PDB file of C-alpha atoms in Angstrom:
ATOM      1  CA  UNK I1220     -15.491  -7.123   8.151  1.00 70.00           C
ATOM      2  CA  UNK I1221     -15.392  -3.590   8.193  1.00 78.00           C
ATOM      3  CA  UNK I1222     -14.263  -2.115   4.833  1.00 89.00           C
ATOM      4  CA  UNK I1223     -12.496   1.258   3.347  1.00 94.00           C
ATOM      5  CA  UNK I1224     -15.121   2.408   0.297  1.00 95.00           C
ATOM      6  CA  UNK I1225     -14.376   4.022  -2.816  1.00 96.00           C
ATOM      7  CA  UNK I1226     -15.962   5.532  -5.658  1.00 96.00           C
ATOM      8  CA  UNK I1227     -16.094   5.547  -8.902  1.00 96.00           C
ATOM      9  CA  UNK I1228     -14.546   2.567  -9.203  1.00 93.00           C
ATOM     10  CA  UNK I1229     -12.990   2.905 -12.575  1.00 95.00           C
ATOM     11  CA  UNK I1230     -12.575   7.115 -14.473  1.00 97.00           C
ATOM     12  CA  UNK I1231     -11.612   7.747 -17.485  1.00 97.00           C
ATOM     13  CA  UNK I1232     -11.052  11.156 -18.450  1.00 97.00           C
ATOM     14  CA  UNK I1233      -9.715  13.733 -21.531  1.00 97.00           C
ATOM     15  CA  UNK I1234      -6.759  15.260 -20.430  1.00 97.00           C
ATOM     16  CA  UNK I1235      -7.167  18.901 -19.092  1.00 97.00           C
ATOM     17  CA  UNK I1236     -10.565  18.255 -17.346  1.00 97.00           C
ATOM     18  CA  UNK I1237     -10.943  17.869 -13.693  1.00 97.00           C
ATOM     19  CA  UNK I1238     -11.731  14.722 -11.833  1.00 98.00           C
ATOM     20  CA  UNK I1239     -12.452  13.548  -8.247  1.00 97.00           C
ATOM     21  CA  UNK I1240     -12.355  10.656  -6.105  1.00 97.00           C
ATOM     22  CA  UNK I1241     -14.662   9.853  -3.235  1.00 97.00           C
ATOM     23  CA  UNK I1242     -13.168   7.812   0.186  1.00 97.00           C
ATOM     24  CA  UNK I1243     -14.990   6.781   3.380  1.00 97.00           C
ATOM     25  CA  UNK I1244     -12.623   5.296   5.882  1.00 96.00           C
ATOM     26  CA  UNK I1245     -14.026   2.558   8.864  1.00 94.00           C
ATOM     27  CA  UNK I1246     -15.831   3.950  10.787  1.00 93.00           C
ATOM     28  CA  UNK I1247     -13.720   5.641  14.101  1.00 91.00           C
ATOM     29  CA  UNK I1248     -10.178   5.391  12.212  1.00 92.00           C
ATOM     30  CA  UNK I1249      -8.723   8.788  12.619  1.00 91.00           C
ATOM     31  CA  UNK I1250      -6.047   8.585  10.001  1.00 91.00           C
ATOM     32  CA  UNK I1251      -6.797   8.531   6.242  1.00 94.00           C
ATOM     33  CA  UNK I1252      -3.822   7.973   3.433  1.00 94.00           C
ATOM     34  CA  UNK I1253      -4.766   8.804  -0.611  1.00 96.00           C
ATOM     35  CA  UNK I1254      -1.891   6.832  -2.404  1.00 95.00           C
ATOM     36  CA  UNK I1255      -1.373   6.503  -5.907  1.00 96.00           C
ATOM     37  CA  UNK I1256       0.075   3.119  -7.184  1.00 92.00           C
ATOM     38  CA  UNK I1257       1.575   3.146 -11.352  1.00 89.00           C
ATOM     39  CA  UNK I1258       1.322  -0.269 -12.686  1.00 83.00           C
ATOM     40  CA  UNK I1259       4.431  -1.996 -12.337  1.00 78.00           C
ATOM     41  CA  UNK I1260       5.058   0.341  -8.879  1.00 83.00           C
ATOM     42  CA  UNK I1261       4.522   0.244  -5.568  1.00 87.00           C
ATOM     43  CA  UNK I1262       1.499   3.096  -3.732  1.00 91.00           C
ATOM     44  CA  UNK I1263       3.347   6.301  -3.068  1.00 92.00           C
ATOM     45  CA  UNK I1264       1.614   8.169  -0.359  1.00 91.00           C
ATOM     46  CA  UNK I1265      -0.127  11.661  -1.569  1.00 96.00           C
ATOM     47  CA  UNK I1266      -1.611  12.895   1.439  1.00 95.00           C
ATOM     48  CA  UNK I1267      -2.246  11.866   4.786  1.00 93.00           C
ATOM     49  CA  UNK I1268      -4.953  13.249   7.674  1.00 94.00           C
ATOM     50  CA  UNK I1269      -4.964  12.796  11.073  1.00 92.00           C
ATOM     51  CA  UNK I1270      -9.008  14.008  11.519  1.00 93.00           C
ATOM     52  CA  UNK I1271      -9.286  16.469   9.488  1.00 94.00           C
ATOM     53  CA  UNK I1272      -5.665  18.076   9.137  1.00 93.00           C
ATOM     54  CA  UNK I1273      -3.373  17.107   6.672  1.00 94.00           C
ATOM     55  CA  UNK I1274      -0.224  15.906   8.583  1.00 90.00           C
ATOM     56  CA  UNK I1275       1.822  15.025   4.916  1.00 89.00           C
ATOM     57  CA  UNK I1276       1.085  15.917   1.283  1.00 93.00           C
ATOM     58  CA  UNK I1277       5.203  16.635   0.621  1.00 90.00           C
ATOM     59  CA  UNK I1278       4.373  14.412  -2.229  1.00 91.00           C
ATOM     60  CA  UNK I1279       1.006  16.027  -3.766  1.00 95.00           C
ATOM     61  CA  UNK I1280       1.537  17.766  -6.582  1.00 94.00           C
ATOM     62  CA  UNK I1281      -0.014  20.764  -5.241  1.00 93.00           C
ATOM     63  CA  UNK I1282      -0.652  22.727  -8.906  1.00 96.00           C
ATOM     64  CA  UNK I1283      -3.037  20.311  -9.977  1.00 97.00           C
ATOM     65  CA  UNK I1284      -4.154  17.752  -6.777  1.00 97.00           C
ATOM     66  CA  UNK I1285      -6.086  19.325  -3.940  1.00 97.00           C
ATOM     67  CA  UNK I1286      -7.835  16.317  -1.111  1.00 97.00           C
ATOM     68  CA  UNK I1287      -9.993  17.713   1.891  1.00 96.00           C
ATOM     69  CA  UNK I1288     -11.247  16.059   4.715  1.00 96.00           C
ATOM     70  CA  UNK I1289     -13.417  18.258   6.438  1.00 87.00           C
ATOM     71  CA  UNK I1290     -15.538  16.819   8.797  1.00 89.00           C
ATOM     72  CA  UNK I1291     -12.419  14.357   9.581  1.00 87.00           C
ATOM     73  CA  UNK I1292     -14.551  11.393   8.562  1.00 93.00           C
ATOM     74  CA  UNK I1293     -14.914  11.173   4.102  1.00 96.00           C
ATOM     75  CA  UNK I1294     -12.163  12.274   1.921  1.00 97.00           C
ATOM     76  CA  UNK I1295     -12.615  13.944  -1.513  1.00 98.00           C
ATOM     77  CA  UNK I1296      -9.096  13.862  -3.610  1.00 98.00           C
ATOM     78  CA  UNK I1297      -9.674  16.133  -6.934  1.00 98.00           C
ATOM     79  CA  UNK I1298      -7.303  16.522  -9.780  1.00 98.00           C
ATOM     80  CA  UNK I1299      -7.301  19.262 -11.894  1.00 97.00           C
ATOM     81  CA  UNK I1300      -6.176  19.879 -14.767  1.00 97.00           C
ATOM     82  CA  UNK I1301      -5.598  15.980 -15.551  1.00 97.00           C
ATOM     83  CA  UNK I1302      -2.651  14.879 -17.807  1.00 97.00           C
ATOM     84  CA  UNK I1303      -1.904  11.784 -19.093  1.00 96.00           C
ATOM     85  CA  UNK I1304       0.695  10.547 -16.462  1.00 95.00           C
ATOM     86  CA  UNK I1305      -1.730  10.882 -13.853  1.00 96.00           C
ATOM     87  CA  UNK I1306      -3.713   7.453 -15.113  1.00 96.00           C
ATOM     88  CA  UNK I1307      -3.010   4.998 -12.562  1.00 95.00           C
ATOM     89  CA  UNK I1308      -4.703   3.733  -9.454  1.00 94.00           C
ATOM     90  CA  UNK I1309      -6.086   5.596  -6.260  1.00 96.00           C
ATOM     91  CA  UNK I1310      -5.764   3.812  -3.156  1.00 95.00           C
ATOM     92  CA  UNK I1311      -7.377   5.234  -0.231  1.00 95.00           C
ATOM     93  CA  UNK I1312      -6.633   3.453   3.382  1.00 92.00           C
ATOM     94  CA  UNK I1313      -7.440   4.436   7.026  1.00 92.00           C
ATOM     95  CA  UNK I1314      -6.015   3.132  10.465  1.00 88.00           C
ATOM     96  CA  UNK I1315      -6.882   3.542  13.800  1.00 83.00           C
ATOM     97  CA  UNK I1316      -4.173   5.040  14.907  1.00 73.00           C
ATOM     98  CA  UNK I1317      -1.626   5.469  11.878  1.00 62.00           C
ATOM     99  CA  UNK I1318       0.806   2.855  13.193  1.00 61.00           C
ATOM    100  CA  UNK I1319      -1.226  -0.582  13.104  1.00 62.00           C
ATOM    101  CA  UNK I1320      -1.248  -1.254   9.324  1.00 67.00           C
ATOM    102  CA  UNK I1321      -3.968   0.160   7.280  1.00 78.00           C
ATOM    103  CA  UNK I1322      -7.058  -1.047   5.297  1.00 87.00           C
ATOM    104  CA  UNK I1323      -7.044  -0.448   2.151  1.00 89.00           C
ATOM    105  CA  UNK I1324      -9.943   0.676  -0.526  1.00 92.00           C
ATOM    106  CA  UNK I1325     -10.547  -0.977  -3.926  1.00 90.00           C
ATOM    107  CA  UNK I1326      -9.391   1.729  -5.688  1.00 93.00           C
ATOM    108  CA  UNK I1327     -10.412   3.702  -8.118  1.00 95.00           C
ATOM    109  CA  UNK I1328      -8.469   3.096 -11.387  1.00 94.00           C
ATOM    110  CA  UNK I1329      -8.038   6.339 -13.456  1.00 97.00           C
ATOM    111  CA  UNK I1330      -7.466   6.793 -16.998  1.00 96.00           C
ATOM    112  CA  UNK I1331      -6.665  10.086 -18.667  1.00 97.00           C
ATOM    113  CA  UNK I1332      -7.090   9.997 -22.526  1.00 97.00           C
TER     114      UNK I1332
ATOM    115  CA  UNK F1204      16.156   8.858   2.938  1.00 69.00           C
ATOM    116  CA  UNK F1205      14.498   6.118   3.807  1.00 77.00           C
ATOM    117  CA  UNK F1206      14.372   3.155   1.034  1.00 87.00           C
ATOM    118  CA  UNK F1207      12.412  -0.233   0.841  1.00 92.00           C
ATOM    119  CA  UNK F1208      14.005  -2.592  -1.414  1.00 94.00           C
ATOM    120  CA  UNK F1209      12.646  -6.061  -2.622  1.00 95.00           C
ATOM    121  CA  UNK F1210      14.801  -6.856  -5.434  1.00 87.00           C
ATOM    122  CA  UNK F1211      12.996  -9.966  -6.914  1.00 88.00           C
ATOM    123  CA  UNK F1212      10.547  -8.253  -9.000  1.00 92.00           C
ATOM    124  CA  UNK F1213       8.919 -11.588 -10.858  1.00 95.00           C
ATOM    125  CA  UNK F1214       9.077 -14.929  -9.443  1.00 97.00           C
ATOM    126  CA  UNK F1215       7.969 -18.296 -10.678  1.00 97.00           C
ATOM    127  CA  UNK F1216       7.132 -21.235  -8.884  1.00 97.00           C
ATOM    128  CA  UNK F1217       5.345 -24.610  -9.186  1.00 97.00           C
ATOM    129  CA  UNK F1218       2.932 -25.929  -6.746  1.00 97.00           C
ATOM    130  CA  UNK F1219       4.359 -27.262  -3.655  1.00 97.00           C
ATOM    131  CA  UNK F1220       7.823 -25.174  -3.828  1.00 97.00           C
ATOM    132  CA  UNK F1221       9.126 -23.109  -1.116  1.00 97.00           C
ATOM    133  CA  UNK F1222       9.185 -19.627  -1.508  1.00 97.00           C
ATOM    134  CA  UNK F1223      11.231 -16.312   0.051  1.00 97.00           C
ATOM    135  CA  UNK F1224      10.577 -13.071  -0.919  1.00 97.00           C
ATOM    136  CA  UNK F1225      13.606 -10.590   0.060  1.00 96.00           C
ATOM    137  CA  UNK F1226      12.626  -7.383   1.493  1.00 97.00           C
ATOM    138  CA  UNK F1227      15.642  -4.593   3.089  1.00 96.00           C
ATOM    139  CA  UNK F1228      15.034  -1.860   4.246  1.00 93.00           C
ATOM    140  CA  UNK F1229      17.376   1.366   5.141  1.00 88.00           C
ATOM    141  CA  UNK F1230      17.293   3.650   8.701  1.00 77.00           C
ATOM    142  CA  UNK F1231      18.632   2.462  11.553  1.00 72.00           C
ATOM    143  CA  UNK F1232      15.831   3.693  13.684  1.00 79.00           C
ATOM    144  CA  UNK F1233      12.880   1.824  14.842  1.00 83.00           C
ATOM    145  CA  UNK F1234      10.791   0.054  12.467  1.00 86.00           C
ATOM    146  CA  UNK F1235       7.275  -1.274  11.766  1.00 88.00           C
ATOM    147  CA  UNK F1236       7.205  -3.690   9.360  1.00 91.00           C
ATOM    148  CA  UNK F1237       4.355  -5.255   7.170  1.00 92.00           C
ATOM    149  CA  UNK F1238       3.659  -7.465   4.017  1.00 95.00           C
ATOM    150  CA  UNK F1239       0.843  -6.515   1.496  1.00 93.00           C
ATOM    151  CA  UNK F1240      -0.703  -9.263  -1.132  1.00 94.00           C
ATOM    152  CA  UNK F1241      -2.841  -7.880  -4.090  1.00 91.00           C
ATOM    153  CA  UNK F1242      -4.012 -10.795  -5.905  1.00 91.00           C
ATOM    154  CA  UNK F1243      -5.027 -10.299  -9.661  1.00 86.00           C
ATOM    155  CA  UNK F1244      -8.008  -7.340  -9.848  1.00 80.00           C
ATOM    156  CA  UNK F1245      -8.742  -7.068  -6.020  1.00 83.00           C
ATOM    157  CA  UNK F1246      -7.420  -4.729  -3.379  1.00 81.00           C
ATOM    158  CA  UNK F1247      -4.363  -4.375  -1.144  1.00 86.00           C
ATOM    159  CA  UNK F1248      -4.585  -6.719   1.666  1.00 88.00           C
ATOM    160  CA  UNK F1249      -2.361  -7.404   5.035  1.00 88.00           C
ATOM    161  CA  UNK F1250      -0.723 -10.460   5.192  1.00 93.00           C
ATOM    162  CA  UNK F1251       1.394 -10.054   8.445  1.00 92.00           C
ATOM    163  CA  UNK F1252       2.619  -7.020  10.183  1.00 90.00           C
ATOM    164  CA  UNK F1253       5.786  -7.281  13.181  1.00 91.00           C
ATOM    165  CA  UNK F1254       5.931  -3.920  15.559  1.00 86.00           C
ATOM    166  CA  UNK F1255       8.226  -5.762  18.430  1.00 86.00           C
ATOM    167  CA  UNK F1256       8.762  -9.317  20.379  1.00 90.00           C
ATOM    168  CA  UNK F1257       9.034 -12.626  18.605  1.00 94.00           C
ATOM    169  CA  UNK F1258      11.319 -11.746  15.298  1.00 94.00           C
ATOM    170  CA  UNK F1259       9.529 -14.597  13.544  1.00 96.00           C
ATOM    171  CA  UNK F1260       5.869 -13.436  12.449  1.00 95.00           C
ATOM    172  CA  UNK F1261       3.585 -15.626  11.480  1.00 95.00           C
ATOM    173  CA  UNK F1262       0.355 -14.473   9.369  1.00 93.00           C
ATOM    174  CA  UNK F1263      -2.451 -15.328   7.547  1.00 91.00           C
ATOM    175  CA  UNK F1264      -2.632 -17.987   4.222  1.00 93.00           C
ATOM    176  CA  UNK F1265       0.139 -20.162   6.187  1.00 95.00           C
ATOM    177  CA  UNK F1266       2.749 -16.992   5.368  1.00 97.00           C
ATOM    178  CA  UNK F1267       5.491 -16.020   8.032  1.00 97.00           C
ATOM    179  CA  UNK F1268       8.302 -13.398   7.992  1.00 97.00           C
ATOM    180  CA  UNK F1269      11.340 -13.025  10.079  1.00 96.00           C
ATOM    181  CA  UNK F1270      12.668  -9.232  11.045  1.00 95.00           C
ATOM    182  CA  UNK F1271      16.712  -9.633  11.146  1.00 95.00           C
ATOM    183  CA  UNK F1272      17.719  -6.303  12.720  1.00 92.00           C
ATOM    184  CA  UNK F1273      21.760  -6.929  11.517  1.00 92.00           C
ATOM    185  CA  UNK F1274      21.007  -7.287   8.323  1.00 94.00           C
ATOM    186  CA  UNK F1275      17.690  -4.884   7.951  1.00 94.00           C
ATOM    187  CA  UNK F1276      15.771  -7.527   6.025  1.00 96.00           C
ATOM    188  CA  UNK F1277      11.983  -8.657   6.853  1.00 97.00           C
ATOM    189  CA  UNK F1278      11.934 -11.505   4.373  1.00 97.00           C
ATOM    190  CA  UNK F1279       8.782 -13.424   3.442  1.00 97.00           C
ATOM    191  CA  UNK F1280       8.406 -17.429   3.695  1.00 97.00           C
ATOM    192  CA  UNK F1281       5.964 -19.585   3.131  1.00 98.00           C
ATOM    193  CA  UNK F1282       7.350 -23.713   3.139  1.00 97.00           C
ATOM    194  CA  UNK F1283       4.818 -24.533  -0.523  1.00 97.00           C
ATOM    195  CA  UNK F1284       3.352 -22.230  -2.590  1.00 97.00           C
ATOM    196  CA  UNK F1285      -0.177 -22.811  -3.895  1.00 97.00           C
ATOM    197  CA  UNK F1286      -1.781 -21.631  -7.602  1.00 96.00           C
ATOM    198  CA  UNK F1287      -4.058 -19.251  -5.734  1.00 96.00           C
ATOM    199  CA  UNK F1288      -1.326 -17.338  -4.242  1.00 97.00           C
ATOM    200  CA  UNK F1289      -0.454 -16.031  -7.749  1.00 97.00           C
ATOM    201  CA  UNK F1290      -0.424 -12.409  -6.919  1.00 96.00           C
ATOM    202  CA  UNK F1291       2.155  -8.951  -6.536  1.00 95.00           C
ATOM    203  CA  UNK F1292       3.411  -9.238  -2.457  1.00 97.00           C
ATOM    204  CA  UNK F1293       4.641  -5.395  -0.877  1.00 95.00           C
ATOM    205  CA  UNK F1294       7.069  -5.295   1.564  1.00 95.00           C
ATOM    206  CA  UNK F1295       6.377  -1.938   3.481  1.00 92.00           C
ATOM    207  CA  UNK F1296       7.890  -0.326   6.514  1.00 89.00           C
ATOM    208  CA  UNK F1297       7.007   2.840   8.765  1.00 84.00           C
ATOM    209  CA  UNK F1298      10.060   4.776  10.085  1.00 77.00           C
ATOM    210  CA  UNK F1299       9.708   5.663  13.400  1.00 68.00           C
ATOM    211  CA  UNK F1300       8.882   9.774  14.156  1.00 62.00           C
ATOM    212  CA  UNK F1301       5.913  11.893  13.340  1.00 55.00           C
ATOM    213  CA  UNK F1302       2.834  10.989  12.036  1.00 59.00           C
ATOM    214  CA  UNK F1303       3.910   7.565  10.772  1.00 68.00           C
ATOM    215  CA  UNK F1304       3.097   6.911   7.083  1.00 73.00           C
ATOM    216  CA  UNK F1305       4.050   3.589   5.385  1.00 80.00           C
ATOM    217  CA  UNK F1306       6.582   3.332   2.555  1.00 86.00           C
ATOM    218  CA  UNK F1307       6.375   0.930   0.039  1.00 91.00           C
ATOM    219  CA  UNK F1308       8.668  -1.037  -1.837  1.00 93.00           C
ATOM    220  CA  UNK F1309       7.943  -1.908  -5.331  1.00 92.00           C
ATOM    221  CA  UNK F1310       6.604  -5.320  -5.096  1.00 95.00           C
ATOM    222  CA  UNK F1311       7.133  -8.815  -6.379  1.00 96.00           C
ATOM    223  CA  UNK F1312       5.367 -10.648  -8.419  1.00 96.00           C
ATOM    224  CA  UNK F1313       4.831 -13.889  -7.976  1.00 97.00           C
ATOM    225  CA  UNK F1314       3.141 -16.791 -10.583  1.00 97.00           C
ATOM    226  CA  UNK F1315       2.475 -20.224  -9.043  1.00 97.00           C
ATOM    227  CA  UNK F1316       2.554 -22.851 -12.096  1.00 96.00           C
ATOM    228  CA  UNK F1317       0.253 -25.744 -11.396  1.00 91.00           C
TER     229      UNK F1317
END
């Protein structure tokens, strides 16, 4: 079964340095999600592409989180400066088409000390 | 705004019990409708997804869901629980317009006592 990959799979990091997080979607899915899930929380969505646009990132803090997709296949999302209440998980996901469900990615679980 | 509610944040069953996990939703629009299980350590997974037809839904691990349009619910069943499906279950939903992104509500967790 096709899979969503991620890496690193767990970061931790000193506050105030930068970080980044590596996704490859399945293979021909055009949309890919970065969502951030707090313990205890459900994933809020951070940015979505269709290709290589960003269609949403409303919720991206955009002072500190940047996420590119530019060949509209891998998907870098970098934090920087990192602060304590960004430690929690990074979900990435793709779909096909956006509106079949998505696959999600291990995660990479991100600690900021 | 759009909201996904599942107000039963911890459950806990024993072996063989029937479960229901509520999930409501708010728009009055056209809905897609899933449920997520992340067992202990692992990854978000898709247990069962509706989009149109046949209300009840059933999915995978013997789980099934029924969409109730009146009362904007998509509630999760499955007739006995097992200790392996100890885990947090999402209800999510994607409002209809745009680029569709999923919203999630802000799960349930659920222990199965042996």
């Amino acid at each position: 079964e096709a899979e969503v990959a991620q890496s690193p799979r767990y970061k931790i990091t000193e506050k105030s340095q930068a970080v980044a997080f590596w996704c490859d979607p399945i293979s021909g899915h055009a949309t890919l999600y970065w969502y951030r899930q707090i313990l205890g929380q459900g994933p809020e969505l951070l940015v979505q592409f269709q290709d290589e646009s960003v269609v949403d990132d409303s919720q991206l803090p955009k002072d500190r989180f940047s996420a590119e997709r530019l060949k509209g296949v891998d998907s870098t999302l970098k934090i920087q400066p990192a602060e304590l209440g960004d430690s929690a998980m990074y979900l990435c996901a793709s779909s096909p088409d956006g509106s079949y469900g998505y696959t999600f990615g291990s995660g990479t679980r991100l600690t900021v000390v | 705004a759009q909201s996904v509610s599942q107000h039963n944040h911890h459950v806990i069953l024993s072996e063989a019990a029937s479960l229901e996990l509520g999930c409501n939703y708010s728009y009055g629009g056209t809905v897609n409708l899933f449920w997520y299980v992340q067992y202990p350590g692992q990854h978000l997974q898709l247990l069962l997804k509706y989009f149109s037809g046949d209300p009840l839904v059933k999915g995978i691990k013997g789980f099934e869901a029924e969409f109730i349009k009146s009362k904007f619910s998509f509630n999760l069943r499955k007739p006995s629980v097992q200790w392996s499906d100890t885990a947090e279950y999402f209800c999510a939903v994607t409002f209809s317009g745009g680029y569709q992104k999923v919203t999630f509500g802000t799960g349930t967790k659920l222990q199965v006592i042996p």
